[in-house]
Amino acid sequence: MDEELDYLWETLGLEITADLWPERDKIHPTLRPAITVVQANYRRAPFLIMRTSWHAALPDLKRIQASLVELSGMPTVISETNLERRQRERLQRQRIPFICPGIQAYLPFMDEEYWSDTPDTYVKTYDPHEWAQLED
């Protein structure tokens, strides 16, 4: 997970601390060796970051992410280096948080979206009115 944390800090300026998720034993035994899950903290707000050991298809990523949200009760961010633009757009439309190191981080539970096209960094912060319109 160092690549993700380095990207969030060095490129976007987000100081996030992380360690292995202490409740990892809740993950199904057949899936446990295939994914890495860390519990991250940003401004004392906990969330999980998950990464698979293979380049999983988008439906698999979404299924695993949803099960981790249910198990942990925390926002869970998908980390995948090979998300295509259309896949990232689909995740955004469905408000599923993700990190694509070096390209984009979408963290709707923080009310922010980040894009990094080196050397420029763009941050979009939602105002309360705009945020209310996004609510389901």
Short mmCIF file of N, CA and C in Angstrom, two decimals:
data_model
loop_
_atom_site.label_atom_id
_atom_site.label_comp_id
_atom_site.label_asym_id
_atom_site.label_seq_id
_atom_site.Cartn_x
_atom_site.Cartn_y
_atom_site.Cartn_z
N MET A 1 0.81 -1.21 0.00
CA MET A 1 0.00 0.00 0.00
C MET A 1 0.85 1.27 0.00
N ASP A 2 2.16 1.10 0.02
CA ASP A 2 3.03 2.27 0.03
C ASP A 2 2.83 3.15 -1.19
N GLU A 3 2.61 2.52 -2.35
CA GLU A 3 2.41 3.29 -3.58
C GLU A 3 1.20 4.22 -3.45
N GLU A 4 0.12 3.71 -2.89
CA GLU A 4 -1.09 4.53 -2.73
C GLU A 4 -0.86 5.67 -1.75
N LEU A 5 -0.24 5.36 -0.61
CA LEU A 5 0.00 6.39 0.40
C LEU A 5 0.99 7.43 -0.10
N ASP A 6 2.02 6.99 -0.83
CA ASP A 6 2.97 7.95 -1.42
C ASP A 6 2.27 8.86 -2.40
N TYR A 7 1.41 8.29 -3.24
CA TYR A 7 0.66 9.09 -4.22
C TYR A 7 -0.21 10.12 -3.51
N LEU A 8 -0.94 9.68 -2.49
CA LEU A 8 -1.82 10.60 -1.77
C LEU A 8 -1.04 11.72 -1.09
N TRP A 9 0.15 11.41 -0.57
CA TRP A 9 0.95 12.42 0.13
C TRP A 9 1.74 13.29 -0.85
N GLU A 10 2.56 12.66 -1.69
CA GLU A 10 3.49 13.40 -2.54
C GLU A 10 2.79 14.18 -3.65
N THR A 11 1.76 13.61 -4.22
CA THR A 11 1.10 14.26 -5.35
C THR A 11 -0.05 15.14 -4.90
N LEU A 12 -0.83 14.68 -3.94
CA LEU A 12 -2.05 15.39 -3.56
C LEU A 12 -1.96 16.10 -2.22
N GLY A 13 -0.91 15.84 -1.45
CA GLY A 13 -0.74 16.52 -0.17
C GLY A 13 -1.64 16.02 0.94
N LEU A 14 -2.18 14.81 0.80
CA LEU A 14 -3.04 14.24 1.84
C LEU A 14 -2.20 13.39 2.78
N GLU A 15 -2.10 13.81 4.02
CA GLU A 15 -1.31 13.06 5.00
C GLU A 15 -2.20 12.00 5.64
N ILE A 16 -2.03 10.78 5.15
CA ILE A 16 -2.86 9.67 5.58
C ILE A 16 -1.96 8.62 6.21
N THR A 17 -2.32 8.16 7.39
CA THR A 17 -1.59 7.08 8.04
C THR A 17 -2.37 5.79 7.83
N ALA A 18 -1.65 4.68 7.79
CA ALA A 18 -2.33 3.40 7.55
C ALA A 18 -1.56 2.26 8.18
N ASP A 19 -2.30 1.24 8.55
CA ASP A 19 -1.74 0.01 9.08
C ASP A 19 -2.68 -1.12 8.68
N LEU A 20 -2.21 -2.36 8.75
CA LEU A 20 -3.09 -3.47 8.40
C LEU A 20 -4.38 -3.41 9.21
N TRP A 21 -5.48 -3.76 8.56
CA TRP A 21 -6.79 -3.74 9.21
C TRP A 21 -6.79 -4.78 10.32
N PRO A 22 -7.03 -4.38 11.57
CA PRO A 22 -6.96 -5.32 12.69
C PRO A 22 -8.05 -6.40 12.66
N GLU A 23 -9.13 -6.18 11.94
CA GLU A 23 -10.22 -7.16 11.90
C GLU A 23 -10.19 -7.99 10.62
N ARG A 24 -8.99 -8.19 10.10
CA ARG A 24 -8.80 -8.91 8.84
C ARG A 24 -9.40 -10.32 8.88
N ASP A 25 -9.49 -10.92 10.06
CA ASP A 25 -10.04 -12.27 10.17
C ASP A 25 -11.52 -12.34 9.81
N LYS A 26 -12.19 -11.20 9.66
CA LYS A 26 -13.59 -11.18 9.23
C LYS A 26 -13.74 -11.49 7.73
N ILE A 27 -12.65 -11.32 6.98
CA ILE A 27 -12.68 -11.58 5.53
C ILE A 27 -12.78 -13.09 5.32
N HIS A 28 -13.56 -13.49 4.32
CA HIS A 28 -13.74 -14.91 4.02
C HIS A 28 -12.37 -15.57 3.83
N PRO A 29 -12.16 -16.75 4.41
CA PRO A 29 -10.84 -17.41 4.36
C PRO A 29 -10.28 -17.62 2.95
N THR A 30 -11.15 -17.86 1.97
CA THR A 30 -10.64 -18.07 0.61
C THR A 30 -10.21 -16.77 -0.05
N LEU A 31 -10.75 -15.65 0.40
CA LEU A 31 -10.41 -14.35 -0.18
C LEU A 31 -9.25 -13.68 0.55
N ARG A 32 -9.09 -14.00 1.82
CA ARG A 32 -8.10 -13.32 2.68
C ARG A 32 -6.70 -13.28 2.08
N PRO A 33 -6.15 -14.39 1.53
CA PRO A 33 -4.79 -14.30 1.00
C PRO A 33 -4.69 -13.51 -0.31
N ALA A 34 -5.81 -13.26 -0.96
CA ALA A 34 -5.80 -12.62 -2.27
C ALA A 34 -5.95 -11.11 -2.24
N ILE A 35 -6.26 -10.54 -1.07
CA ILE A 35 -6.41 -9.09 -0.99
C ILE A 35 -5.62 -8.52 0.18
N THR A 36 -5.21 -7.29 0.02
CA THR A 36 -4.56 -6.54 1.09
C THR A 36 -5.52 -5.46 1.53
N VAL A 37 -5.75 -5.38 2.83
CA VAL A 37 -6.66 -4.37 3.37
C VAL A 37 -5.95 -3.63 4.49
N VAL A 38 -5.88 -2.30 4.37
CA VAL A 38 -5.30 -1.49 5.45
C VAL A 38 -6.36 -0.53 5.96
N GLN A 39 -6.25 -0.22 7.24
CA GLN A 39 -7.12 0.81 7.82
C GLN A 39 -6.33 2.10 7.80
N ALA A 40 -6.87 3.08 7.10
CA ALA A 40 -6.22 4.39 6.97
C ALA A 40 -6.96 5.41 7.82
N ASN A 41 -6.26 6.46 8.15
CA ASN A 41 -6.86 7.56 8.91
C ASN A 41 -6.47 8.87 8.27
N TYR A 42 -7.46 9.71 8.05
CA TYR A 42 -7.23 11.05 7.52
C TYR A 42 -8.03 12.01 8.39
N ARG A 43 -7.33 12.90 9.06
CA ARG A 43 -7.98 13.83 9.99
C ARG A 43 -8.84 13.07 10.99
N ARG A 44 -8.30 12.00 11.52
CA ARG A 44 -8.95 11.13 12.51
C ARG A 44 -10.21 10.44 12.00
N ALA A 45 -10.42 10.41 10.70
CA ALA A 45 -11.56 9.69 10.12
C ALA A 45 -11.04 8.38 9.53
N PRO A 46 -11.47 7.23 10.07
CA PRO A 46 -10.97 5.95 9.56
C PRO A 46 -11.70 5.50 8.29
N PHE A 47 -10.94 4.83 7.43
CA PHE A 47 -11.51 4.18 6.25
C PHE A 47 -10.56 3.07 5.84
N LEU A 48 -11.03 2.16 5.00
CA LEU A 48 -10.21 1.06 4.52
C LEU A 48 -9.74 1.32 3.10
N ILE A 49 -8.57 0.81 2.78
CA ILE A 49 -8.08 0.79 1.40
C ILE A 49 -7.83 -0.68 1.07
N MET A 50 -8.40 -1.15 -0.03
CA MET A 50 -8.25 -2.55 -0.43
C MET A 50 -7.58 -2.66 -1.79
N ARG A 51 -6.74 -3.69 -1.93
CA ARG A 51 -6.10 -3.96 -3.21
C ARG A 51 -6.06 -5.47 -3.40
N THR A 52 -6.37 -5.92 -4.61
CA THR A 52 -6.31 -7.35 -4.90
C THR A 52 -4.91 -7.71 -5.37
N SER A 53 -4.57 -8.99 -5.25
CA SER A 53 -3.25 -9.45 -5.70
C SER A 53 -3.22 -9.73 -7.20
N TRP A 54 -4.37 -9.60 -7.85
CA TRP A 54 -4.47 -9.76 -9.30
C TRP A 54 -5.24 -8.57 -9.83
N HIS A 55 -5.20 -8.36 -11.13
CA HIS A 55 -5.95 -7.25 -11.72
C HIS A 55 -7.39 -7.72 -11.93
N ALA A 56 -8.19 -7.55 -10.90
CA ALA A 56 -9.57 -8.03 -10.91
C ALA A 56 -10.43 -7.20 -11.86
N ALA A 57 -11.45 -7.83 -12.38
CA ALA A 57 -12.43 -7.11 -13.21
C ALA A 57 -13.23 -6.17 -12.31
N LEU A 58 -13.80 -5.14 -12.92
CA LEU A 58 -14.54 -4.14 -12.16
C LEU A 58 -15.67 -4.75 -11.32
N PRO A 59 -16.48 -5.68 -11.85
CA PRO A 59 -17.53 -6.27 -11.01
C PRO A 59 -16.98 -6.96 -9.76
N ASP A 60 -15.82 -7.64 -9.90
CA ASP A 60 -15.20 -8.29 -8.74
C ASP A 60 -14.74 -7.26 -7.72
N LEU A 61 -14.11 -6.18 -8.20
CA LEU A 61 -13.66 -5.12 -7.30
C LEU A 61 -14.83 -4.52 -6.52
N LYS A 62 -15.92 -4.26 -7.22
CA LYS A 62 -17.10 -3.67 -6.58
C LYS A 62 -17.72 -4.63 -5.57
N ARG A 63 -17.74 -5.91 -5.89
CA ARG A 63 -18.30 -6.92 -4.98
C ARG A 63 -17.46 -7.01 -3.71
N ILE A 64 -16.14 -7.06 -3.86
CA ILE A 64 -15.25 -7.14 -2.70
C ILE A 64 -15.36 -5.87 -1.87
N GLN A 65 -15.40 -4.72 -2.53
CA GLN A 65 -15.51 -3.44 -1.83
C GLN A 65 -16.81 -3.39 -1.03
N ALA A 66 -17.91 -3.80 -1.63
CA ALA A 66 -19.21 -3.78 -0.93
C ALA A 66 -19.20 -4.71 0.28
N SER A 67 -18.57 -5.87 0.15
CA SER A 67 -18.53 -6.79 1.30
C SER A 67 -17.67 -6.23 2.42
N LEU A 68 -16.58 -5.53 2.09
CA LEU A 68 -15.75 -4.92 3.13
C LEU A 68 -16.47 -3.77 3.83
N VAL A 69 -17.25 -3.00 3.07
CA VAL A 69 -18.06 -1.94 3.69
C VAL A 69 -19.03 -2.56 4.69
N GLU A 70 -19.66 -3.66 4.28
CA GLU A 70 -20.62 -4.33 5.16
C GLU A 70 -19.94 -4.91 6.41
N LEU A 71 -18.77 -5.52 6.22
CA LEU A 71 -18.04 -6.12 7.35
C LEU A 71 -17.51 -5.08 8.33
N SER A 72 -17.01 -3.97 7.79
CA SER A 72 -16.31 -2.99 8.63
C SER A 72 -17.17 -1.83 9.10
N GLY A 73 -18.19 -1.49 8.31
CA GLY A 73 -18.98 -0.31 8.62
C GLY A 73 -18.25 0.98 8.30
N MET A 74 -17.14 0.88 7.56
CA MET A 74 -16.34 2.05 7.19
C MET A 74 -16.32 2.21 5.68
N PRO A 75 -16.11 3.45 5.20
CA PRO A 75 -15.91 3.63 3.76
C PRO A 75 -14.70 2.78 3.34
N THR A 76 -14.80 2.17 2.17
CA THR A 76 -13.72 1.33 1.66
C THR A 76 -13.35 1.79 0.27
N VAL A 77 -12.06 2.05 0.09
CA VAL A 77 -11.53 2.59 -1.16
C VAL A 77 -10.89 1.47 -1.96
N ILE A 78 -11.25 1.37 -3.23
CA ILE A 78 -10.62 0.41 -4.14
C ILE A 78 -9.31 1.02 -4.62
N SER A 79 -8.24 0.25 -4.56
CA SER A 79 -6.97 0.70 -5.13
C SER A 79 -6.64 -0.22 -6.30
N GLU A 80 -6.53 0.35 -7.48
CA GLU A 80 -6.22 -0.43 -8.68
C GLU A 80 -5.47 0.46 -9.65
N THR A 81 -4.30 0.01 -10.07
CA THR A 81 -3.47 0.83 -10.96
C THR A 81 -3.94 0.79 -12.41
N ASN A 82 -4.70 -0.22 -12.78
CA ASN A 82 -5.07 -0.40 -14.18
C ASN A 82 -6.52 -0.07 -14.50
N LEU A 83 -7.12 0.87 -13.79
CA LEU A 83 -8.49 1.26 -14.12
C LEU A 83 -8.49 2.17 -15.34
N GLU A 84 -9.26 1.80 -16.32
CA GLU A 84 -9.39 2.64 -17.51
C GLU A 84 -10.30 3.82 -17.20
N ARG A 85 -10.25 4.81 -18.06
CA ARG A 85 -11.04 6.03 -17.85
C ARG A 85 -12.54 5.71 -17.70
N ARG A 86 -13.07 4.86 -18.57
CA ARG A 86 -14.50 4.53 -18.51
C ARG A 86 -14.85 3.81 -17.21
N GLN A 87 -13.93 2.99 -16.71
CA GLN A 87 -14.16 2.31 -15.43
C GLN A 87 -14.16 3.30 -14.28
N ARG A 88 -13.22 4.26 -14.31
CA ARG A 88 -13.18 5.28 -13.26
C ARG A 88 -14.45 6.13 -13.30
N GLU A 89 -14.92 6.46 -14.50
CA GLU A 89 -16.15 7.24 -14.63
C GLU A 89 -17.35 6.46 -14.08
N ARG A 90 -17.39 5.16 -14.34
CA ARG A 90 -18.48 4.33 -13.84
C ARG A 90 -18.47 4.29 -12.31
N LEU A 91 -17.29 4.14 -11.72
CA LEU A 91 -17.19 4.15 -10.26
C LEU A 91 -17.63 5.49 -9.69
N GLN A 92 -17.26 6.58 -10.35
CA GLN A 92 -17.68 7.90 -9.88
C GLN A 92 -19.20 8.05 -9.93
N ARG A 93 -19.81 7.61 -11.02
CA ARG A 93 -21.27 7.71 -11.13
C ARG A 93 -21.95 6.93 -10.01
N GLN A 94 -21.35 5.83 -9.62
CA GLN A 94 -21.92 4.99 -8.56
C GLN A 94 -21.42 5.40 -7.17
N ARG A 95 -20.60 6.46 -7.12
CA ARG A 95 -20.06 7.02 -5.87
C ARG A 95 -19.27 5.99 -5.07
N ILE A 96 -18.50 5.17 -5.78
CA ILE A 96 -17.63 4.19 -5.14
C ILE A 96 -16.22 4.77 -5.11
N PRO A 97 -15.64 4.92 -3.91
CA PRO A 97 -14.32 5.55 -3.80
C PRO A 97 -13.21 4.66 -4.37
N PHE A 98 -12.23 5.30 -5.01
CA PHE A 98 -11.11 4.56 -5.56
C PHE A 98 -9.86 5.43 -5.61
N ILE A 99 -8.73 4.74 -5.70
CA ILE A 99 -7.44 5.38 -5.93
C ILE A 99 -6.82 4.67 -7.12
N CYS A 100 -6.43 5.43 -8.10
CA CYS A 100 -5.68 4.92 -9.24
C CYS A 100 -4.35 5.69 -9.20
N PRO A 101 -3.34 5.15 -8.48
CA PRO A 101 -2.11 5.91 -8.22
C PRO A 101 -1.51 6.52 -9.49
N GLY A 102 -1.19 7.80 -9.37
CA GLY A 102 -0.60 8.53 -10.48
C GLY A 102 -1.62 9.15 -11.41
N ILE A 103 -2.90 8.80 -11.25
CA ILE A 103 -3.92 9.30 -12.17
C ILE A 103 -5.03 10.04 -11.44
N GLN A 104 -5.72 9.36 -10.53
CA GLN A 104 -6.89 9.96 -9.91
C GLN A 104 -7.21 9.30 -8.58
N ALA A 105 -7.72 10.09 -7.66
CA ALA A 105 -8.28 9.57 -6.42
C ALA A 105 -9.67 10.16 -6.28
N TYR A 106 -10.66 9.32 -6.07
CA TYR A 106 -12.04 9.76 -5.89
C TYR A 106 -12.45 9.31 -4.50
N LEU A 107 -12.61 10.27 -3.60
CA LEU A 107 -12.90 9.98 -2.19
C LEU A 107 -14.14 10.75 -1.76
N PRO A 108 -15.33 10.32 -2.21
CA PRO A 108 -16.55 11.10 -1.95
C PRO A 108 -16.90 11.22 -0.48
N PHE A 109 -16.48 10.28 0.36
CA PHE A 109 -16.78 10.37 1.79
C PHE A 109 -16.00 11.50 2.45
N MET A 110 -14.99 12.04 1.76
CA MET A 110 -14.24 13.21 2.24
C MET A 110 -14.76 14.49 1.61
N ASP A 111 -15.79 14.39 0.79
CA ASP A 111 -16.36 15.52 0.06
C ASP A 111 -15.38 16.11 -0.94
N GLU A 112 -14.43 15.32 -1.42
CA GLU A 112 -13.42 15.84 -2.34
C GLU A 112 -13.10 14.82 -3.42
N GLU A 113 -12.68 15.36 -4.56
CA GLU A 113 -12.16 14.53 -5.65
C GLU A 113 -10.80 15.08 -6.01
N TYR A 114 -9.88 14.21 -6.39
CA TYR A 114 -8.54 14.62 -6.75
C TYR A 114 -8.15 14.02 -8.09
N TRP A 115 -7.58 14.85 -8.93
CA TRP A 115 -7.01 14.38 -10.18
C TRP A 115 -5.57 14.84 -10.19
N SER A 116 -4.67 14.03 -10.68
CA SER A 116 -3.29 14.48 -10.81
C SER A 116 -2.81 14.18 -12.21
N ASP A 117 -2.61 15.21 -12.95
CA ASP A 117 -1.97 15.13 -14.25
C ASP A 117 -0.68 15.91 -14.08
N THR A 118 0.37 15.20 -13.76
CA THR A 118 1.63 15.83 -13.42
C THR A 118 1.99 16.89 -14.46
N PRO A 119 2.41 18.08 -14.09
CA PRO A 119 2.70 18.54 -12.75
C PRO A 119 1.53 19.23 -12.07
N ASP A 120 0.39 19.37 -12.71
CA ASP A 120 -0.74 20.08 -12.11
C ASP A 120 -1.57 19.12 -11.26
N THR A 121 -2.06 19.64 -10.18
CA THR A 121 -2.97 18.88 -9.32
C THR A 121 -4.26 19.67 -9.22
N TYR A 122 -5.37 18.99 -9.39
CA TYR A 122 -6.67 19.65 -9.32
C TYR A 122 -7.46 19.04 -8.17
N VAL A 123 -8.01 19.88 -7.36
CA VAL A 123 -8.84 19.43 -6.25
C VAL A 123 -10.21 20.07 -6.39
N LYS A 124 -11.25 19.27 -6.33
CA LYS A 124 -12.60 19.80 -6.36
C LYS A 124 -13.22 19.55 -4.99
N THR A 125 -13.61 20.62 -4.33
CA THR A 125 -14.28 20.51 -3.04
C THR A 125 -15.73 20.91 -3.25
N TYR A 126 -16.64 20.05 -2.82
CA TYR A 126 -18.06 20.34 -2.99
C TYR A 126 -18.54 21.32 -1.94
N ASP A 127 -19.36 22.29 -2.36
CA ASP A 127 -20.02 23.13 -1.36
C ASP A 127 -21.25 22.37 -0.87
N PRO A 128 -21.81 22.73 0.28
CA PRO A 128 -22.93 21.96 0.85
C PRO A 128 -24.14 21.85 -0.09
N HIS A 129 -24.43 22.89 -0.86
CA HIS A 129 -25.57 22.83 -1.78
C HIS A 129 -25.32 21.79 -2.87
N GLU A 130 -24.13 21.82 -3.45
CA GLU A 130 -23.80 20.87 -4.51
C GLU A 130 -23.76 19.44 -3.95
N TRP A 131 -23.24 19.28 -2.73
CA TRP A 131 -23.17 17.97 -2.10
C TRP A 131 -24.58 17.41 -1.88
N ALA A 132 -25.51 18.26 -1.46
CA ALA A 132 -26.89 17.82 -1.22
C ALA A 132 -27.53 17.31 -2.50
N GLN A 133 -27.18 17.90 -3.64
CA GLN A 133 -27.75 17.46 -4.91
C GLN A 133 -27.21 16.10 -5.32
N LEU A 134 -26.04 15.71 -4.82
CA LEU A 134 -25.45 14.43 -5.16
C LEU A 134 -26.00 13.28 -4.33
N GLU A 135 -26.59 13.60 -3.19
CA GLU A 135 -27.11 12.56 -2.30
C GLU A 135 -28.17 11.74 -3.02
N ASP A 136 -28.16 10.43 -2.73
CA ASP A 136 -29.15 9.54 -3.35
C ASP A 136 -30.48 9.66 -2.67
#
